[in-house]
mmCIF file of C-alpha atoms in Angstrom:
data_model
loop_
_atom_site.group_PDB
_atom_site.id
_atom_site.type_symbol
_atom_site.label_atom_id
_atom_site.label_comp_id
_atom_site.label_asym_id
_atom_site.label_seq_id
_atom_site.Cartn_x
_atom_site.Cartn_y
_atom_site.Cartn_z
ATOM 1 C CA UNK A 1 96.527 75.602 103.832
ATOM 2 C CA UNK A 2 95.389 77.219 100.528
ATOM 3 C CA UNK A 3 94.412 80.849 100.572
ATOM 4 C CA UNK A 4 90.804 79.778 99.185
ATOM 5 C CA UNK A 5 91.105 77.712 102.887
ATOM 6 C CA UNK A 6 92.356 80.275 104.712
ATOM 7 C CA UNK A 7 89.678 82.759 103.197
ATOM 8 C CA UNK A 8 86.964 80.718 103.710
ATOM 9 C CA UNK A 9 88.045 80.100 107.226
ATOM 10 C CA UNK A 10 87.892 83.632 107.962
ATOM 11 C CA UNK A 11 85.826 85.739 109.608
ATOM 12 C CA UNK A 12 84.284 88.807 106.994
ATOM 13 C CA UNK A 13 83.800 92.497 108.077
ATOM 14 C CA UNK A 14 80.777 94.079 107.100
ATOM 15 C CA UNK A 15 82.413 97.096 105.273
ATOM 16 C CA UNK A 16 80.764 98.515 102.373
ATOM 17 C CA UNK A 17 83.402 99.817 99.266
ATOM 18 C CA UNK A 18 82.058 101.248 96.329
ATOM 19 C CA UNK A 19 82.495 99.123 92.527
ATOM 20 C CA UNK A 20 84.989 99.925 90.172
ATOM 21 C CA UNK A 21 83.607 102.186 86.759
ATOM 22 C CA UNK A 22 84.350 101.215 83.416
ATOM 23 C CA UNK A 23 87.226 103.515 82.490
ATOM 24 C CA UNK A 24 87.987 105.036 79.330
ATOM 25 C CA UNK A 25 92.425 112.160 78.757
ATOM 26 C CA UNK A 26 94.777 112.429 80.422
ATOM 27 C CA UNK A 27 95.041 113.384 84.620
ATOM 28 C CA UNK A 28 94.341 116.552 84.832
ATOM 29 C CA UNK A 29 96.189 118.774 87.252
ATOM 30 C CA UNK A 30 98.871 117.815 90.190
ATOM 31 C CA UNK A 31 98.442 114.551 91.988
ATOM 32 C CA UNK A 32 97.425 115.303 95.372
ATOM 33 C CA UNK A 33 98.992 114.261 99.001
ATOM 34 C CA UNK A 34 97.358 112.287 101.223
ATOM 35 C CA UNK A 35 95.237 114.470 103.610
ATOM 36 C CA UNK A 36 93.453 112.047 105.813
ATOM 37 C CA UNK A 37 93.336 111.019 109.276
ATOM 38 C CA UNK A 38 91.863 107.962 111.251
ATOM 39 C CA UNK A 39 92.111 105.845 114.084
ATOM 40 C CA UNK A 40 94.940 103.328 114.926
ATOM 41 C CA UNK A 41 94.513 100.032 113.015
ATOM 42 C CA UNK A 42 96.373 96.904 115.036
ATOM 43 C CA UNK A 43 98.057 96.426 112.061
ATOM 44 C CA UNK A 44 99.522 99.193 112.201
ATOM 45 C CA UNK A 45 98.302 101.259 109.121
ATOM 46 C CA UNK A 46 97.655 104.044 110.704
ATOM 47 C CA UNK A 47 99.570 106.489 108.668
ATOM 48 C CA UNK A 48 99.271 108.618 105.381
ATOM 49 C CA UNK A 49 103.124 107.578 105.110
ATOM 50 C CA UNK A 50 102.735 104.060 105.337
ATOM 51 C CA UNK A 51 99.713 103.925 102.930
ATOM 52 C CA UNK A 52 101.857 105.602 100.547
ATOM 53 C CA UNK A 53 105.144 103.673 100.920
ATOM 54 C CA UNK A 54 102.888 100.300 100.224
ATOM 55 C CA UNK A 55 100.719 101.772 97.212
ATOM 56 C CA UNK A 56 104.311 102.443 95.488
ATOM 57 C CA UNK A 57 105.670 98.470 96.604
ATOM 58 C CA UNK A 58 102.716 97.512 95.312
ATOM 59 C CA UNK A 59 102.916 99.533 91.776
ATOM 60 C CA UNK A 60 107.298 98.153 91.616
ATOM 61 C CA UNK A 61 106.354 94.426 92.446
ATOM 62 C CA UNK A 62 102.877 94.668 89.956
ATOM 63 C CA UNK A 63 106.043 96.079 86.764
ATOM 64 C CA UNK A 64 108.471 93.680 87.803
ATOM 65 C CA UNK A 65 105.916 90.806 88.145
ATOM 66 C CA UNK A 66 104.880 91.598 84.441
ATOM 67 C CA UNK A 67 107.675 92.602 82.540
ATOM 68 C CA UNK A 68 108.943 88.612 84.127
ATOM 69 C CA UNK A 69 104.963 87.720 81.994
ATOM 70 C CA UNK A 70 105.383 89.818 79.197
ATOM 71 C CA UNK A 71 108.739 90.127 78.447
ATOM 72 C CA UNK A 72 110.456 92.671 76.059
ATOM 73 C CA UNK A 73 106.379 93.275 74.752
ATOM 74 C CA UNK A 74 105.797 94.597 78.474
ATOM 75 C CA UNK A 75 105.197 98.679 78.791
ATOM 76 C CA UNK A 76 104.221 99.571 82.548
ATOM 77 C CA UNK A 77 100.836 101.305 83.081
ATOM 78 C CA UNK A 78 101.737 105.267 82.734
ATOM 79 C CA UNK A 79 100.754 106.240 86.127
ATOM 80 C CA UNK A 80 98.869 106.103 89.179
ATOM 81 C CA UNK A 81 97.735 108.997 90.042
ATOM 82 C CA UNK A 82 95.809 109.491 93.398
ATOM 83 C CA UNK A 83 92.682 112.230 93.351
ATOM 84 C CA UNK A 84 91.008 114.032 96.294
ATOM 85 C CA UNK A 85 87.753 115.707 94.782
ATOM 86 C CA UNK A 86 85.259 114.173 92.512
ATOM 87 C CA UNK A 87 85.797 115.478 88.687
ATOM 88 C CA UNK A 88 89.613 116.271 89.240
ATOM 89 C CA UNK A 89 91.042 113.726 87.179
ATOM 90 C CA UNK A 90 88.965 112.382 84.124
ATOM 91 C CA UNK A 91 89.139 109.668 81.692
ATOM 92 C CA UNK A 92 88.095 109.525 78.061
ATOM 93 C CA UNK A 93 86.347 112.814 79.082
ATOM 94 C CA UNK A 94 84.634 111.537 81.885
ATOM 95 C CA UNK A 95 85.446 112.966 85.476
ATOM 96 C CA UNK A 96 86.126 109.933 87.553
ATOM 97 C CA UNK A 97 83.898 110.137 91.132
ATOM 98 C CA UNK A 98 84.798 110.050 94.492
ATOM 99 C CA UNK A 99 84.939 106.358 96.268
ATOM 100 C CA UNK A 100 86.693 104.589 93.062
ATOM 101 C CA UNK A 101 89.829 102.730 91.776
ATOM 102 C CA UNK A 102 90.387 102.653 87.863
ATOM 103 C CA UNK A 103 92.362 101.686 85.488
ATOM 104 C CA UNK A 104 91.749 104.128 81.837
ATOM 105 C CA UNK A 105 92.729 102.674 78.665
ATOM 106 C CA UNK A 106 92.384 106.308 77.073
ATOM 107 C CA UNK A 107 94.923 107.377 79.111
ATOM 108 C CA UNK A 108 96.541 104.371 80.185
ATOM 109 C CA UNK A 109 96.694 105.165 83.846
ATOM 110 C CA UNK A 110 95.267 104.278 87.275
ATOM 111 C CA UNK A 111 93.669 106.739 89.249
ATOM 112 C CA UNK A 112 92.197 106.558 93.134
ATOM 113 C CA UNK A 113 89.975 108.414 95.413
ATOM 114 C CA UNK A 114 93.224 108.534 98.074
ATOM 115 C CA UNK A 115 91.138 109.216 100.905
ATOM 116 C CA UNK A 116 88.525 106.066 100.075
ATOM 117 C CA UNK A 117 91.594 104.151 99.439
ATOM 118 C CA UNK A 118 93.344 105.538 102.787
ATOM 119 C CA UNK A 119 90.133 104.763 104.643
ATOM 120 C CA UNK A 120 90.308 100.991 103.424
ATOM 121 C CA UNK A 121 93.930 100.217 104.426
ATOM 122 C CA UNK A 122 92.966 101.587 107.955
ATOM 123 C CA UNK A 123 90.239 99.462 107.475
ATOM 124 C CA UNK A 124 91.240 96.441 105.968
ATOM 125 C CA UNK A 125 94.703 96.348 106.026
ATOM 126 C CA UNK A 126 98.006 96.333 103.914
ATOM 127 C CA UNK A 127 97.182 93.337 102.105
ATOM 128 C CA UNK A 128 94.079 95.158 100.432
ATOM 129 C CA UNK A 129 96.289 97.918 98.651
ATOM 130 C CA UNK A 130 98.249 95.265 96.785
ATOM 131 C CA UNK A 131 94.851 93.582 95.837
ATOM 132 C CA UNK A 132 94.046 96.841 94.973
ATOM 133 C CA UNK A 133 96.522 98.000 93.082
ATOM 134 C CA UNK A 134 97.474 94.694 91.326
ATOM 135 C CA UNK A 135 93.205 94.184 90.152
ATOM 136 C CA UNK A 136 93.461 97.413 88.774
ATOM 137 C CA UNK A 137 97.072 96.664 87.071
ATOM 138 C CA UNK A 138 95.447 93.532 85.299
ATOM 139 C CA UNK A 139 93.032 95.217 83.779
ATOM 140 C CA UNK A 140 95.860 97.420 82.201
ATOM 141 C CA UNK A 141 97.699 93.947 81.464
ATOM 142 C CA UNK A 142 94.107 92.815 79.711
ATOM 143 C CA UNK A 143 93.858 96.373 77.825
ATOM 144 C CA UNK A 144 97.630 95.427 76.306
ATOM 145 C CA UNK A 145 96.616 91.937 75.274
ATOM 146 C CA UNK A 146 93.587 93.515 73.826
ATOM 147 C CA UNK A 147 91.212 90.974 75.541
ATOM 148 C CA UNK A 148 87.461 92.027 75.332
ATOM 149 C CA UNK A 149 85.403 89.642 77.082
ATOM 150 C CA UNK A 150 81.297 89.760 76.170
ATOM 151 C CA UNK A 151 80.135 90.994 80.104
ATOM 152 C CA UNK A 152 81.469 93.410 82.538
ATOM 153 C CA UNK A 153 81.643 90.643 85.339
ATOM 154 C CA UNK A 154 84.175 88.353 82.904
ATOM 155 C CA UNK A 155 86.663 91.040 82.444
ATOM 156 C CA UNK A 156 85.995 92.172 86.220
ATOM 157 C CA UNK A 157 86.485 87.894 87.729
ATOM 158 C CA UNK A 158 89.411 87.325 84.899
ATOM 159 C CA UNK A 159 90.998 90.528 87.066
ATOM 160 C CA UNK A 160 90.785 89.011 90.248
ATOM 161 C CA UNK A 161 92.418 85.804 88.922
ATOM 162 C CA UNK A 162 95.258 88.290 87.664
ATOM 163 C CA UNK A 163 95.406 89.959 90.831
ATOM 164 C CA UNK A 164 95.856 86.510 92.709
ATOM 165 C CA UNK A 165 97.918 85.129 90.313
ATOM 166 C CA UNK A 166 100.511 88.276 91.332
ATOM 167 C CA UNK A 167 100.161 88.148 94.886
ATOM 168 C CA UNK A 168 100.818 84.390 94.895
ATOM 169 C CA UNK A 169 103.134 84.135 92.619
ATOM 170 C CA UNK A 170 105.646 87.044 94.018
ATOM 171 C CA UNK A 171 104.827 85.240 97.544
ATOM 172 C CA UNK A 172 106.390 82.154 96.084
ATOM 173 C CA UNK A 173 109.494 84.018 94.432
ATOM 174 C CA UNK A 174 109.829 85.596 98.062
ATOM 175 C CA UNK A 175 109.333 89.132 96.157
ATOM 176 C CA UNK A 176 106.184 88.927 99.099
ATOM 177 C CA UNK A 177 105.732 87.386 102.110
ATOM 178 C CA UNK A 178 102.178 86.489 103.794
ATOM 179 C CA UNK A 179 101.703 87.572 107.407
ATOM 180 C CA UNK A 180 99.318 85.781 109.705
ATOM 181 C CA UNK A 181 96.077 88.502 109.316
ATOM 182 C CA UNK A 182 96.561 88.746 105.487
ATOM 183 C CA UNK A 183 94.437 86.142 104.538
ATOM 184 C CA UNK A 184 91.397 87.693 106.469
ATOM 185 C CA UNK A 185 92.004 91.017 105.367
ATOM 186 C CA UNK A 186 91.944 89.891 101.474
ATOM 187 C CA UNK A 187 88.898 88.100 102.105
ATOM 188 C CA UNK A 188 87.536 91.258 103.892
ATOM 189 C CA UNK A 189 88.488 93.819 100.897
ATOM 190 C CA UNK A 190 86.707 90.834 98.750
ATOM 191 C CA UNK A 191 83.642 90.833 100.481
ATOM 192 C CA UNK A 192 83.319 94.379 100.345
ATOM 193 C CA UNK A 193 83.616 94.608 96.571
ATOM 194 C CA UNK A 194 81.603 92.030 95.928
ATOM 195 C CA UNK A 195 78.478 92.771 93.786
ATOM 196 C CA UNK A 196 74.722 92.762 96.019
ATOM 197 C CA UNK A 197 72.830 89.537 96.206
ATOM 198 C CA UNK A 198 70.008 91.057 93.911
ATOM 199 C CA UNK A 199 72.591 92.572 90.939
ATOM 200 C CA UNK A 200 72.466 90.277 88.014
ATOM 201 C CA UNK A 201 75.622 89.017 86.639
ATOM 202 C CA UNK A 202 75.068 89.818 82.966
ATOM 203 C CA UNK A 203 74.252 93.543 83.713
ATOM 204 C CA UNK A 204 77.004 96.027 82.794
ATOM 205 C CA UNK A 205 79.407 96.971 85.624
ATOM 206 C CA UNK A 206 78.524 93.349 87.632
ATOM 207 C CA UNK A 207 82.010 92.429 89.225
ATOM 208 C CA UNK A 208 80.333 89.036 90.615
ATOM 209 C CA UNK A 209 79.507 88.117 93.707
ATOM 210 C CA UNK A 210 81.878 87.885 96.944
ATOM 211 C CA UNK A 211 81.931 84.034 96.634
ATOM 212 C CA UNK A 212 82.923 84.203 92.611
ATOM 213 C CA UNK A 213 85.460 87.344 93.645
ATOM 214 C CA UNK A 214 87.163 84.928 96.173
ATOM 215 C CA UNK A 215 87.102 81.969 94.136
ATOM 216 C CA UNK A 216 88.319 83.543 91.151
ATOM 217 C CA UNK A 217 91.313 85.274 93.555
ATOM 218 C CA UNK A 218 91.943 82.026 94.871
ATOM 219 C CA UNK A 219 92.355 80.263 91.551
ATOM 220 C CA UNK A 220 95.210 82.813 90.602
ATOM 221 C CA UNK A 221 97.042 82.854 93.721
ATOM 222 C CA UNK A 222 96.793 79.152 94.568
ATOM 223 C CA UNK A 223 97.458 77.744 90.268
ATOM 224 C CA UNK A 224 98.375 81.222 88.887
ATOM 225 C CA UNK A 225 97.852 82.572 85.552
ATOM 226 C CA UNK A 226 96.744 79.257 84.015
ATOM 227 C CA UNK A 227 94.022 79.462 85.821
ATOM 228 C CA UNK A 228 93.256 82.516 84.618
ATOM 229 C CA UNK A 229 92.790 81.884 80.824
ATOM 230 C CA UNK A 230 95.790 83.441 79.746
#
């Protein structure tokens, strides 16, 4: 079964995650620990130690799938740096908010809100960081090929292609493996990025809608970077 299949097949939480900003010094003071606490997911991501351990697989599979792209042109993203408190890390001079994942050209590093992060892999599951993580990695990618698209939602769907494009294509090399509940719980994190019924795709910030996120996922995991218009 394809993953476009699989996601269609399954059944979506009603969670609610905040959109992405449009990025633009530096992080600004030490990166923080995790500091949250939930219940137990079945999954088993129950733990500020496991969260952690799969945000860094995520950030070593996202370079090595890359520098395989790029080549000797590829330079890994600078750093992901995790934040607690809204205005503690800020980009092009703009403190980045709570609730958010971002990559910043200005300072070529992504940052997250590691508690709203936390709270989505006890959520959602595993599977969600490495969407995470890897949507927020192509948009570093897109920064280095200096693509510019016209509207917010291009660059944002082009991402998602990236994103699946990595997943699937590190699945195939075995670098990844697919467990039984991952297809559900990257159709869950997709549905709760997607952009509200009434938001209109040609307004700055639109990400597109949960059907255009999965679709646009599913091309790049299922055809990979072709698809995407690299």
């Amino acid at each position: 079964m394809s993953l476009l299949a699989a996601i269609s097949a399954a059944v979506l939480l009603a969670a609610c995650l905040p959109e992405t900003p449009t990025p633009g010094p530096e992080p600004t003071g030490p990166a923080p620990t995790v500091d949250v606490t939930g219940s137990v997911d079945p999954d088993g991501t129950d733990t500020p130690e496991e969260f952690a351990k799969d945000m860094r697989a995520s950030q070593v599979v996202a370079e090595r799938y890359w520098a395989q792209r790029l080549g000797g042109s590829f330079q890994p993203v600078s750093q992901v740096v995790p934040y607690q408190q809204e205005g503690e890390v800020a980009c092009a001079g703009q403190p980045l908010p709570l609730n958010n994942a971002v990559y910043c050209p200005a300072g070529d590093f992504i940052a997250y809100d590691v508690n709203w992060a936390f709270d989505a892999f006890q959520q959602i599951g595993d599977a969600f960081v490495f969407y995470l993580l890897g949507h927020e990695y192509a948009h570093g990618i897109q920064d280095r090929l200096g693509i510019r698209k016209q509207f917010t939602i291009e660059q944002e769907l082009q991402a998602d292609c990236m994103s699946g494009a990595f997943i699937g294509d590190m699945v195939r090399q075995k670098a990844l493996s697919m467990q039984d509940n991952d297809a559900k719980e990257l159709s869950d994190g997709l549905a709760a990025v997607g952009d509200d019924p009434d938001q209109p795709w040609f307004a700055p910030g639109s990400h597109g809608s949960p059907a255009q996120r999965f679709q646009s996922f599913a091309n790049g995991y299922n055809n990979s970077l072709q698809a995407c218009g690299l």
